[in-house]
Structure formats: structure tokens, C-alpha cells
XYZ file of C-alpha atoms in Angstrom:
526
model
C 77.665 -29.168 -38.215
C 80.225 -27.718 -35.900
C 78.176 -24.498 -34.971
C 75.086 -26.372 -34.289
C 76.653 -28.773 -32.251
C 78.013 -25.770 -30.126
C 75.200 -24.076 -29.741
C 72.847 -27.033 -28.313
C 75.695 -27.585 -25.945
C 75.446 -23.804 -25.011
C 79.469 -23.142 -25.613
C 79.220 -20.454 -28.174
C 82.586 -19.783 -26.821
C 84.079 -23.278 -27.325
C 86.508 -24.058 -30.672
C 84.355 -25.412 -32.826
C 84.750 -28.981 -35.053
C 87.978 -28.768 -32.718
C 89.215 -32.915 -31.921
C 88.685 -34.306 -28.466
C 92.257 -34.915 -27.075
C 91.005 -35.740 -23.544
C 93.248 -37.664 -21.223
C 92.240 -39.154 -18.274
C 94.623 -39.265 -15.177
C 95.714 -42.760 -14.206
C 95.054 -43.553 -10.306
C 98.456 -43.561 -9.275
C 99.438 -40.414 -10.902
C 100.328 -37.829 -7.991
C 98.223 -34.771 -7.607
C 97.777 -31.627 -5.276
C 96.613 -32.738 -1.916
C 97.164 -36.512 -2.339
C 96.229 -37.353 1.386
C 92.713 -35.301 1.580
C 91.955 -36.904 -2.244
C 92.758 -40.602 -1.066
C 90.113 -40.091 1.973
C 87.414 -39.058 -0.198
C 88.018 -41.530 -3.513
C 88.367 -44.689 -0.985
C 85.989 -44.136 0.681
C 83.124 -46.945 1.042
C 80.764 -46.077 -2.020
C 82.673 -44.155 -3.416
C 80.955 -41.880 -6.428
C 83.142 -39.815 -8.025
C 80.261 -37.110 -8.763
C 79.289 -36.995 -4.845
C 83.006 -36.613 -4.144
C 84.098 -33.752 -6.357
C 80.953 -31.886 -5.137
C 81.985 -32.219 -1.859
C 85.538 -31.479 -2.258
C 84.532 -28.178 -3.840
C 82.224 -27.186 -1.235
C 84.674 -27.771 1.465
C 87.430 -25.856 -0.837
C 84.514 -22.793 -1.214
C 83.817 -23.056 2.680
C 87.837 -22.670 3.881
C 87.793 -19.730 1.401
C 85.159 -17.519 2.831
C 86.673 -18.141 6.372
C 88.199 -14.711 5.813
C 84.758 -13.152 5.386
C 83.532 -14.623 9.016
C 86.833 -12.107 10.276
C 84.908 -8.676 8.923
C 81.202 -9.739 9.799
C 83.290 -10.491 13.450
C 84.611 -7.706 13.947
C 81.865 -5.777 12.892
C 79.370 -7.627 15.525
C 81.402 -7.904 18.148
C 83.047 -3.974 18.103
C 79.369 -2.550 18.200
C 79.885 -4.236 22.228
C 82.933 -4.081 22.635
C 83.160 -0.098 22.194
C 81.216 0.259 25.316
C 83.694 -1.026 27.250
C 86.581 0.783 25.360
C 85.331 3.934 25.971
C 84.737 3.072 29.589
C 88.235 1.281 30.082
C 90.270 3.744 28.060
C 88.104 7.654 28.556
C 87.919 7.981 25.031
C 85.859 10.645 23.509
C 82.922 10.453 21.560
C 84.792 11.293 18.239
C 87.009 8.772 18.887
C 84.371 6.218 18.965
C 82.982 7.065 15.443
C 86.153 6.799 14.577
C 87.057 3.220 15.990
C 83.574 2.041 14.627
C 83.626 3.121 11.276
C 87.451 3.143 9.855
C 87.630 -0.517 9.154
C 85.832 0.073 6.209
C 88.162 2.365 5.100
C 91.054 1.098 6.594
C 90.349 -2.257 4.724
C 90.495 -0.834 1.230
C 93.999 -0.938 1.363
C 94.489 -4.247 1.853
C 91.778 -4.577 -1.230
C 93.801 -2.771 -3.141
C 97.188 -4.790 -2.299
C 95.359 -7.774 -2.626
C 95.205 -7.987 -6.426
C 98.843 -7.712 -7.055
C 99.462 -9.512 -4.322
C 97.343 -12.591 -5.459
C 99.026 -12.370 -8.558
C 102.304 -12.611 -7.251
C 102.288 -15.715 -4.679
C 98.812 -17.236 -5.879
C 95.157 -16.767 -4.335
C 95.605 -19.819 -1.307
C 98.647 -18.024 -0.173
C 97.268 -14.852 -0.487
C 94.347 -15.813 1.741
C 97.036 -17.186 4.503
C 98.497 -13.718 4.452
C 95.382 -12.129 5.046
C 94.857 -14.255 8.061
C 98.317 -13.744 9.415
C 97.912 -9.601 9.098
C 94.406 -9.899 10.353
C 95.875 -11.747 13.820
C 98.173 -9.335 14.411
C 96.512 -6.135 13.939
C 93.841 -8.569 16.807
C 97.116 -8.920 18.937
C 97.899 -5.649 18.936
C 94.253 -4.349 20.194
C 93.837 -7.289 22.533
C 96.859 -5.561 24.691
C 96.228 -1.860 23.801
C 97.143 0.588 26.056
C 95.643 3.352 24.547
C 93.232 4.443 21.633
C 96.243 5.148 19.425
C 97.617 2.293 19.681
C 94.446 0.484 19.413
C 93.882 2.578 15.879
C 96.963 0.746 14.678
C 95.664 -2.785 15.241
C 92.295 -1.884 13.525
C 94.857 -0.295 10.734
C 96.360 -4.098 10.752
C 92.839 -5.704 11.415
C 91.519 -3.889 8.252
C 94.236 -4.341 5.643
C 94.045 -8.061 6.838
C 90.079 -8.150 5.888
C 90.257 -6.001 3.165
C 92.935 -8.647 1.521
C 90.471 -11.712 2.527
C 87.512 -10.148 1.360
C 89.064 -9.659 -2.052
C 90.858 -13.020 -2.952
C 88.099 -14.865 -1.933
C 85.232 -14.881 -4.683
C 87.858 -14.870 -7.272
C 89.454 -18.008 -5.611
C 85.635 -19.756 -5.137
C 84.962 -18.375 -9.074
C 88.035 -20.070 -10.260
C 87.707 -23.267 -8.279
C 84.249 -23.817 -8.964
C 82.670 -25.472 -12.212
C 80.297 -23.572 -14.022
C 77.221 -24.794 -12.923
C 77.499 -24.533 -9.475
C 79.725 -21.574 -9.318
C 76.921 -19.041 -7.869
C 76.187 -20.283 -5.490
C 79.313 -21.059 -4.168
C 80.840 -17.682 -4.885
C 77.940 -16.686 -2.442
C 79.154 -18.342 0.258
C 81.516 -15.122 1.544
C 78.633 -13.152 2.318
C 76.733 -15.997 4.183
C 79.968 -16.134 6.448
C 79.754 -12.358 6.865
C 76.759 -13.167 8.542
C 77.613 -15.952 10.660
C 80.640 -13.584 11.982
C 78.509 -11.134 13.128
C 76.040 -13.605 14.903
C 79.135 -15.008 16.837
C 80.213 -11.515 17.096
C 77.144 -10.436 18.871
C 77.335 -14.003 20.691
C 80.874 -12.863 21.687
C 79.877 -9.560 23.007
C 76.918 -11.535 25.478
C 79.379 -14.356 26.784
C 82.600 -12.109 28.215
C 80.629 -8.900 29.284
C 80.383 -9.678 32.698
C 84.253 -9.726 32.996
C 86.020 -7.062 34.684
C 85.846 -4.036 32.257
C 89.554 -3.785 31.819
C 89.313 -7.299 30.801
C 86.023 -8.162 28.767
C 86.628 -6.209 25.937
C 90.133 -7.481 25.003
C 88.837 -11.285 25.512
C 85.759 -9.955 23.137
C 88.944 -9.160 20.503
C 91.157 -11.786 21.138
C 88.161 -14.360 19.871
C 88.811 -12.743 17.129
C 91.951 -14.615 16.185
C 89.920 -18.332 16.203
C 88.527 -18.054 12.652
C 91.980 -17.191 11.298
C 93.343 -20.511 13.117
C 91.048 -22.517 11.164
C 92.234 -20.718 7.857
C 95.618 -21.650 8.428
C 94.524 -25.566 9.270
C 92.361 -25.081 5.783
C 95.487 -24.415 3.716
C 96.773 -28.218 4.185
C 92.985 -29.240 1.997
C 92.342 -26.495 -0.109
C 94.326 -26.810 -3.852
C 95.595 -23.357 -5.760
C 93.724 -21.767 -8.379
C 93.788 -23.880 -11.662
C 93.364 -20.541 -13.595
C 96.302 -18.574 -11.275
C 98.214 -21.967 -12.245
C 97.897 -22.042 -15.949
C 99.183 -18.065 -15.400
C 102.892 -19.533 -13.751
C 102.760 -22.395 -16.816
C 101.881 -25.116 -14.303
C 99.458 -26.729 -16.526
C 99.836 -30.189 -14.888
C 99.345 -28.871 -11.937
C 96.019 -27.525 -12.864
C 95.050 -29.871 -14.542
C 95.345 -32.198 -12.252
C 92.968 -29.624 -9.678
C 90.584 -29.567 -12.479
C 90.261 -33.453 -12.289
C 89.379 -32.896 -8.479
C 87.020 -30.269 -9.398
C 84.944 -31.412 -12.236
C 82.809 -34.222 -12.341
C 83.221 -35.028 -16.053
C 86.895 -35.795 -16.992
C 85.922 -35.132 -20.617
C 85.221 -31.526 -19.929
C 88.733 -31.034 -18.063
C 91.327 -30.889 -20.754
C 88.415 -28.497 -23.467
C 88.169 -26.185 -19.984
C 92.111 -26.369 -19.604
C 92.654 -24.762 -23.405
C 89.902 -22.463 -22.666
C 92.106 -21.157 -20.028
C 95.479 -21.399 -21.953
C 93.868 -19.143 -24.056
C 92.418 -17.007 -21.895
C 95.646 -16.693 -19.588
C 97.300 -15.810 -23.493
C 100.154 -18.849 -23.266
C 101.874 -18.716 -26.133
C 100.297 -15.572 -27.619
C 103.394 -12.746 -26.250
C 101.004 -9.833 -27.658
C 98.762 -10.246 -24.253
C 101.896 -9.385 -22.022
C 103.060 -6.579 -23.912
C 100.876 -4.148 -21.735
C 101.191 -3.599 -18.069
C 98.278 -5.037 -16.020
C 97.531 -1.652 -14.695
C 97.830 0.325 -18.081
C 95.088 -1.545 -19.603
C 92.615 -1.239 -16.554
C 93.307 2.262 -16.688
C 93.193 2.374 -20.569
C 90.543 -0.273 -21.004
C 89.940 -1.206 -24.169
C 85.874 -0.564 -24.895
C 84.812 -4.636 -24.102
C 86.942 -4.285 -20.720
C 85.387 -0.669 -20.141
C 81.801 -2.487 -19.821
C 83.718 -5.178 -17.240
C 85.024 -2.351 -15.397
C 81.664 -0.125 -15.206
C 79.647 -3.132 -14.757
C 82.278 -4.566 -11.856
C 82.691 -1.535 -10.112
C 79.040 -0.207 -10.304
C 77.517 -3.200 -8.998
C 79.987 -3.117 -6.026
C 79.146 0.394 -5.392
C 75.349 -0.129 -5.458
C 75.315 -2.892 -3.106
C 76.864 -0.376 -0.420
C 75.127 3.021 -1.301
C 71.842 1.956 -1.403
C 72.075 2.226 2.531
C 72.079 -1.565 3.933
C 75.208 -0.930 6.656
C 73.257 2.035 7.664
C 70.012 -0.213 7.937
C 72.030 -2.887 9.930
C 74.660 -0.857 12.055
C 71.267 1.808 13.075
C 68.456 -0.505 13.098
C 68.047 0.498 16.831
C 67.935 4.365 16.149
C 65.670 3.745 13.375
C 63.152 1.880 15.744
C 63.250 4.527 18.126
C 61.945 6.964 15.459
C 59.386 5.174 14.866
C 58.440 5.033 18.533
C 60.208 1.726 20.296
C 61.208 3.039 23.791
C 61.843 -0.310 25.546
C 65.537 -1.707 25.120
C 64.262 -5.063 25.333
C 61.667 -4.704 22.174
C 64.241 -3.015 20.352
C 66.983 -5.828 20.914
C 64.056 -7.848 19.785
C 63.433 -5.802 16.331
C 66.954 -5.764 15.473
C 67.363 -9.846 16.180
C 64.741 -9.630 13.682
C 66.741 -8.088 11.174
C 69.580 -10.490 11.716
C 67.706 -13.286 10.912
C 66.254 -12.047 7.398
C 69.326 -11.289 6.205
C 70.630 -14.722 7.294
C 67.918 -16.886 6.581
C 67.563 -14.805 2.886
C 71.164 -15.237 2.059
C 70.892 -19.103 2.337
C 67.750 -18.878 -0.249
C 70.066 -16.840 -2.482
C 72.705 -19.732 -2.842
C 69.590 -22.281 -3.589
C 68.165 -20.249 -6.364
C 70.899 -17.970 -8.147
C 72.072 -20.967 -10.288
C 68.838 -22.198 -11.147
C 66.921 -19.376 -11.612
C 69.970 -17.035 -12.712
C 71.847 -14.053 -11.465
C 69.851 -11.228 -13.377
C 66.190 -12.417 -12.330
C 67.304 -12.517 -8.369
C 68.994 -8.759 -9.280
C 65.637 -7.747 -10.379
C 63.767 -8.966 -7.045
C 66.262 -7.798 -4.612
C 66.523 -3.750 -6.408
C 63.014 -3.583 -6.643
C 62.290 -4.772 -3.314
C 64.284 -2.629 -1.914
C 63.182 0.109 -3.530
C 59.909 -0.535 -2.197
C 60.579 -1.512 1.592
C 63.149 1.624 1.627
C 59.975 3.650 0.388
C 57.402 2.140 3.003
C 61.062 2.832 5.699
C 60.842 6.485 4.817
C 57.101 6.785 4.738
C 56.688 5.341 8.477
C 59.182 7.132 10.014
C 57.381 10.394 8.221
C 54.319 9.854 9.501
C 54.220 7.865 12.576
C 51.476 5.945 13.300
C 51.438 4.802 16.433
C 51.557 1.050 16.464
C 50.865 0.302 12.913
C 53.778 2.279 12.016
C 56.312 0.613 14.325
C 54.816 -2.956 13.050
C 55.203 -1.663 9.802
C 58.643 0.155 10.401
C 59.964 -3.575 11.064
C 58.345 -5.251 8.887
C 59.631 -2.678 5.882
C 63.608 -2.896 7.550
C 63.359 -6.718 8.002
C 61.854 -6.664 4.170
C 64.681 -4.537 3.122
C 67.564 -6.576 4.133
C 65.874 -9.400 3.028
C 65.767 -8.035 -0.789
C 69.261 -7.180 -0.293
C 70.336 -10.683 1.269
C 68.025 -12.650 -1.957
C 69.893 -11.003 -4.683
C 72.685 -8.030 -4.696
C 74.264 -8.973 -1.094
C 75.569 -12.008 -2.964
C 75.831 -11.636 -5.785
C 77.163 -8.818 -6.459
C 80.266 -10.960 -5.265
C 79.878 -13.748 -7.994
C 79.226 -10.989 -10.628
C 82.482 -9.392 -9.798
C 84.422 -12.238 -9.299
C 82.978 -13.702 -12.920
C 83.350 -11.290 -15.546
C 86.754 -9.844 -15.965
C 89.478 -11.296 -18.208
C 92.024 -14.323 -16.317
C 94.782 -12.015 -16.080
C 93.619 -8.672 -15.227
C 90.695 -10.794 -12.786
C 92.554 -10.681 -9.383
C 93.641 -6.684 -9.967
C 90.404 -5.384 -11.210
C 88.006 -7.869 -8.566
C 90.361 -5.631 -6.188
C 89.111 -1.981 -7.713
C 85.630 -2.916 -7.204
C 86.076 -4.184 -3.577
C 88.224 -0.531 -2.971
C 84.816 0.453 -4.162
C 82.710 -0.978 -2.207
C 84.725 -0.632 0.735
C 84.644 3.192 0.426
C 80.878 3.358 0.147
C 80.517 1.401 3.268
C 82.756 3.428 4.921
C 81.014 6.532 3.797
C 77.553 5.530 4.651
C 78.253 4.313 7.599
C 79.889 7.468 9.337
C 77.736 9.778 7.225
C 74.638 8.325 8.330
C 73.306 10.319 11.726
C 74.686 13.526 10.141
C 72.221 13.299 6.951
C 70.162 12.140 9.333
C 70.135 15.030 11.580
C 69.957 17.481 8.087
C 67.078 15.689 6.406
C 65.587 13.509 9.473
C 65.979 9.952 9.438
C 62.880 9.180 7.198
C 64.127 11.635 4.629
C 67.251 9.728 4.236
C 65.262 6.857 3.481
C 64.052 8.356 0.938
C 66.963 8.950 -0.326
C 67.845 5.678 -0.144
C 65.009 4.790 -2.156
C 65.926 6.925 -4.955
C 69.610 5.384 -4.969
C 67.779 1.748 -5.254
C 65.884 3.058 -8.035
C 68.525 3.747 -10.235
C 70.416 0.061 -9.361
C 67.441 -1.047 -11.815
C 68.417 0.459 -14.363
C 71.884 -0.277 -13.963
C 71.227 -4.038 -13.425
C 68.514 -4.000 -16.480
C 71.107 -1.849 -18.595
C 74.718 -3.232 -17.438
C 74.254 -6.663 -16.167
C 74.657 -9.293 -18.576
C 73.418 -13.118 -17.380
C 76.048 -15.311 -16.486
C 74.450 -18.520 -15.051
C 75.883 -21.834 -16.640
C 78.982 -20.290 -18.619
C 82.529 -20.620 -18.144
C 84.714 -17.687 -17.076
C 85.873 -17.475 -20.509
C 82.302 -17.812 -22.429
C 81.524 -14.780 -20.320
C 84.493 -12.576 -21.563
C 82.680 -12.900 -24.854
C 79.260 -10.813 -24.025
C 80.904 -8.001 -23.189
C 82.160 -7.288 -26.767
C 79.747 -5.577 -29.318
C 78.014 -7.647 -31.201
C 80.074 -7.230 -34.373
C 83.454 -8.519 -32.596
C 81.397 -11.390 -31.463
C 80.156 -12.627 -35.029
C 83.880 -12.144 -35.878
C 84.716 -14.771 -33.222
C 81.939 -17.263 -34.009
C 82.692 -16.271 -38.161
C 86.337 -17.668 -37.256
C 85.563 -20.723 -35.352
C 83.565 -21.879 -37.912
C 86.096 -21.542 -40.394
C 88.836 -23.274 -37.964
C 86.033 -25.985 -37.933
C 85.782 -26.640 -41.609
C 89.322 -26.506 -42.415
C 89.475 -29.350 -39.977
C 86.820 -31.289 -41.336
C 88.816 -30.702 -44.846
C 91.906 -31.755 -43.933
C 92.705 -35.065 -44.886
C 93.556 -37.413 -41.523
């Protein structure tokens, strides 16, 4: 009876015939964040479904604040540089330089950020991020010269690099299972947004003295992080990072604000006691970074699976589609700066407006279906790229040169721009999570980097179309690796998913000894 019960409810995970021992939180009992809770629960009409909905969306927006810092910096420096190199003589090396280290710079605050997050807690480690982030801004905003500009970006990047990696595994935690895609989305829509207001930046301050436009460009810079600091007196910590420091009431008592049936609260709670290994010593015998570097085979699969997927969203060449659109356009025979500002607004908007039809889908339709239509999209517009910037057509081939970059980023923006995020942030174990999220984003962070810079030089050896091509090829292979690697995730709890990753025979094990568990109960006298 047990097993069948469990599996109509879809928690092949859960303890089965286990007893209900829910508790329900009296009104007056103190929680996290009494003052922002008391706004929303009397409030006129107040449904306690609508509410917790809305409290989690405005805890998954405050979190991806950080991300609206890299797509920033990243719209507003591809300005910005212009008037650097005017204001400060630097060379062209230098530039490349400037441009293209934060993606390499920020993979050391990626890398910090998963001990880091385990040490003070995910909120705080997001404040921290902001903090570094607005001084390595301070310090560039009043640069004297390009050295002492590199060592704000240095600050700049570890500051992004932290946010960029605490956030989806924050959002993942926070967020109940059924929503929890398209929430954990949300960091790449801000991305997005950052570079939009980056680009607005860039438009609004450049007729300002030259000494002076490009520091103001920076200095706006610093506004996002203000509102991160203001989002730290709403936003609750972690249940899951809670349950790790044996503050059970206290998450349980964010779980109440952040699941809309109270019955499901204290079954998700054990799920996470046992999980985070409370009472089990055995799981704490082992140094977090000996078993990520000695995985044991399930945690291999999380690791290759994490990692790849990270790596594929970056290699497969959409930086160099965004950061070159304008060279690519001129290959294919734009010559007016006007048109091309045009064709590359163009591209700015697909990968916005796409992003936002990402979050409706991915957790109805699931994560593995949207994988398959963004890779093979891809594939194909990075194929039709190649192919009309081979063989120029006059103006059929620059219509269709747009149409195949705008189609491109629009794949990417639909399926493994997200969530490659959410699959990340999803899959890996409680306690190794926040340290092995932050080895993927490394990854990631390195690709970018290395596209990015690497770009015009493969370009230059195998012509622009050619490296399209190449591109395609790459894309090709993320389908296999999605149809191969990627397991479906959609509607389970961070613990159910631990569970696909072993081989089959481990997992009959586990369901062999819940049922037993289950029957014992039903046999014990009460």
C-alpha cells in the first residue's frame, strides 16, 4: 500500500508508510522576517497561496540582483572602452585585455564562493559579493591609470564571479519544487536586463567631457548593488544551508513562508535532515573537497553532468555571437553603422524576449524537452551563420545572416542559457551543493573567457564563417550530451533528484528498504 501510494504522489524518494507528524505554526509564533511577513498575511484578502508565491518571487528577484552587476558591466564596458582608451592612451592590447579578463578574473570569486557560502550562509554571501563588486567599481571610477584600473576589474570580477555562483543555489533552495525552474532562471533574465541598462548607460553620459563620461558610465555601476544590500532586510536564509548549522526551527519556519501547503513542510524538512546527514556522523567523516575530487561513481555523473552542461552553454560560441555581432554583420556585407546598430538591437531583443518564454515553459513542459530545442536550434542557425558568411549573397545573405544570429541566441535564450543554471544548481548533494555549483561556474567562466578573447584570432585563421562552423560542430555534440547526461528534473525535490543519479541497482536497494521500513510500521502494534 505504501509504495503505491508513493508512486501516484510521484515521491519515489519519500519514506514510505512513514506517520504524518506535521505541525502547523501558531500565528504568533516569531519567524525570520516578521515585519515583511505581517505586510503580506494582513493584508486585505489575504490568501495564503497568492502570498507565499509572491514572497518567493520577490526572494528569487533580490537574488539575481547580482547577475544584473555582470550583464552591466559587460554592456556598458563595450562603451565605455572608447573613452578609456581615449582618456588614458592605452594600447590596443590593453583593450582586449580590459574587455575580456572579467571572465577570467571572476572565476576566482566562483571558486571562493562555495566555501564561502558554506561558511557564513548563501544571503550573506550574496551581500559580500555586492560589497567586493562596489569597490573594485570605486576603484575604476577614480583610476588614474590602466593598472590601476586592472585592479578594480580584478575586484569587479571576484565580486561577480561570487554573485553569479550563490545565486541559483540560493533561488534552488528557496524555491518549492514546482516552481523552482523557473525561478532559478531568473539570473540569466537579469543578465540581460544589465546589459540593456548597460548599453542605456553608455547612450545617456557620452556626451560628457571624456575625462568624465566614462567614470560616471562605471560609477552607475554601484546602483544595483545598493538595492542588494536594501534586499537583505526581506530576503530569509537558505532553509537547506540552515538545517546544515542545526537551525531546524529556523528553517522550518522559512519553509512555512515558502510553501503553500503546511502539510508538505515538516515531510520536506526530514528530507533535508537527511540529506544534510544530521545525526548520521559517517557523512562528515570526509572533507568536502576530498569527495568532489574522489567522487564516488553517483556523484561522478553530478559532477560530469554539472560541469559539462556549464561548459557547453559557453563553448558553443554565444559571447562570441553577442560581444561580435557587429563584425559578423560586416562580413556579411552591412557597411552602414546605423543598420548595424540596428541588427545587433535585434539580437538583444531575442535573447531577452526568449529568456522570458524559457521561465513560462521549463516547468511545464520540463527541462530536458527545452534542452533539446535550444541544442538543436542552434546547431542549425550556427550552420545557416557559417553558410552565409561563406557564400555571400548579397542581400539575401545579410537578411539571412540576421535572421540565423537572432535565431541562434534565441535557441540559446529558450533552453541552455537558463537552464543550464537550474540544472546546476539542482542536482548535487545538500552539502557538497554550494562547493561543486562553484566548479561548474569556474567552468563556465573560463570558457567565456576563452571564447571571447580567442574569437578574431580563429577568426582571422579559419575566417569568420569557418568558425561558425565550428561552432556548429561544438552544438552538435551538446545533443548528445544533453540526450546522454541530462536526467529530467521538473517537479522533484532536491533530494528525489540525488536519487537518479545512482545505477539502477542502488536505487531498487533504496525503494527495497523503504518498503520494508513501511511494513514494519504497519506491523507494529500502536
Amino acid at each position: 500500500m505504501g509504495l503505491v501510494v508513493a508512486e501516484e504522489n510521484g515521491n519515489a524518494g519519500d519514506y514510505l508508510g512513514r506517520k504524518n507528524k506535521y505541525r502547523r505554526m501558531d500565528i504568533s509564533e516569531p519567524a525570520a522576517d516578521d515585519d515583511f511577513d505581517d505586510v503580506l498575511n494582513h493584508h486585505p484578502g489575504f490568501d495564503k497561496g497568492r502570498n507565499t508565491r509572491k514572497y518567493v518571487f520577490l526572494c528569487a528577484v533580490f537574488a539575481s540582483l547580482n547577475s544584473v552587476l555582470l550583464g552591466y558591466d559587460v554592456g556598458v564596458m563595450s562603451g565605455a572602452i572608447i573613452f578609456i582608451q581615449e582618456d588614458l592612451k592605452i594600447s590596443e592590447v590593453q583593450q582586449e585585455v580590459l574587455v575580456g579578463c572579467l571572465s577570467i578574473l571572476s572565476l576566482f570569486g566562483s571558486l571562493a564562493g562555495g566555501r564561502t557560502s558554506d561558511l557564513i550562509g548563501r544571503k550573506w554571501t550574496m551581500a559580500l559579493a555586492a560589497v567586493i563588486f562596489q569597490a573594485g567599481v570605486a576603484v575604476m571610477t577614480f583610476a588614474p591609470s590602466f593598472h590601476v584600473l586592472i585592479t578594480g576589474r580584478f575586484l569587479a570580477g571576484v565580486g561577480i564571479g561570487l554573485g553569479v555562483m550563490v545565486a541559483p543555489v540560493y533561488i534552488a533552495e528557496i524555491s518549492p519544487s514546482a516552481n523552482r525552474g523557473s525561478l532559478t532562471s531568473f539570473p540569466e533574465i537579469f543578465i540581460n536586463i544589465g546589459i540593456l541598462l548597460g548599453y542605456v548607460s553608455n547612450y545617456a553620459f557620452s556626451g560628457l567631457p571624456v575625462h568624465t563620461n566614462w567614470r560616471v558610465m562605471l560609477a552607475v555601476g554601484i546602483l544595483p548593488s545598493v538595492f542588494i544590500g536594501l534586499a537583505l532586510f526581506v530576503i530569509p536564509e537558505s532553509p537547506r544551508w540552515l538545517v546544515l548549522q542545526n537551525r531546524v526551527e529556523e528553517a522550518r519556519a522559512v519553509l512555512l513562508k515558502t510553501n503553500e501547503d503546511e502539510d508538505e513542510v515538516e515531510e520536506r524538512l526530514e528530507e533535508i535532515q537527511s540529506a544534510a546527514g544530521i545525526g548520521n556522523t559517517e557523512k562528515h567523516d570526509k572533507p568536502i573537497w576530498h569527495e568532489i575530487m574522489f567522487p564516488s561513481p553517483s556523484l561522478r555523473r553530478m559532477l560530469i553532468t554539472g560541469i559539462g552542461i556549464q561548459c557547453f552553454q559557453q563553448i558553443t560560441g554565444i559571447d562570441a555571437t553577442v560581444y561580435y555581432s557587429p563584425e559578423i554583420f560586416k562580413t556579411a556585407g552591412i557597411k552602414s553603422n546605423s543598420n548595424l546598430l540596428a541588427a545587433t538591437v535585434a539580437v538583444g531583443v531575442s535573447k531577452t524576449a526568449f529568456i522570458l518564454v524559457a521561465m513560462i515553459l521549463i516547468d511545464k513542459i520540463g527541462r530536458k524537452p527545452l534542452l533539446y530545442v535550444s541544442t538543436i536550434g542552434m546547431t542549425i542557425c550556427l550552420f545557416f551563420v557559417g553558410a552565409t558568411l561563406a557564400f555571400k549573397e548579397g542581400g539575401l545573405g545579410i537578411a539571412l545572416a540576421i535572421f540565423s544570429v537572432c535565431g541562434n541566441v534565441a535557441f540559446f535564450s529558450i533552453g541552455i542559457g537558463p537552464i543550464c543554471w537550474v540544472i546546476s544548481s539542482e542536482i548535487f548533494p545538500l552539502r557538497l551543493r554550494s562547493q561543486a555549483v562553484a566548479l561548474g561556474a569556474v567552468g563556465n567562466r573560463v570558457c567565456s573567457g576563452l571564447v571571447a578573447m580567442s574569437f578574431l584570432s580563429v577568426s582571422r585563421m579559419i575566417s569568420v564563417g569557418g568558425t561558425f562552423f565550428l561552432f556548429s560542430v561544438i552544438s552538435a555534440l551538446s545533443v548528445v550530451f544533453v540526450h546522454k547526461l541530462v536526467p529530467e528534473t521538473k517537479g522533484k525535490s532536491l533530494e528525489q533528484i540525488e536519487l537518479l543519479f545512482q545505477d539502477p541497482q542502488q536505487q531498487q536497494q533504496q525503494r527495497g528498504s523503504e518498503v520494508q521500513m513501511g511494513d514494519v510500521e504497519h506491523l507494529v502494534p500502536k
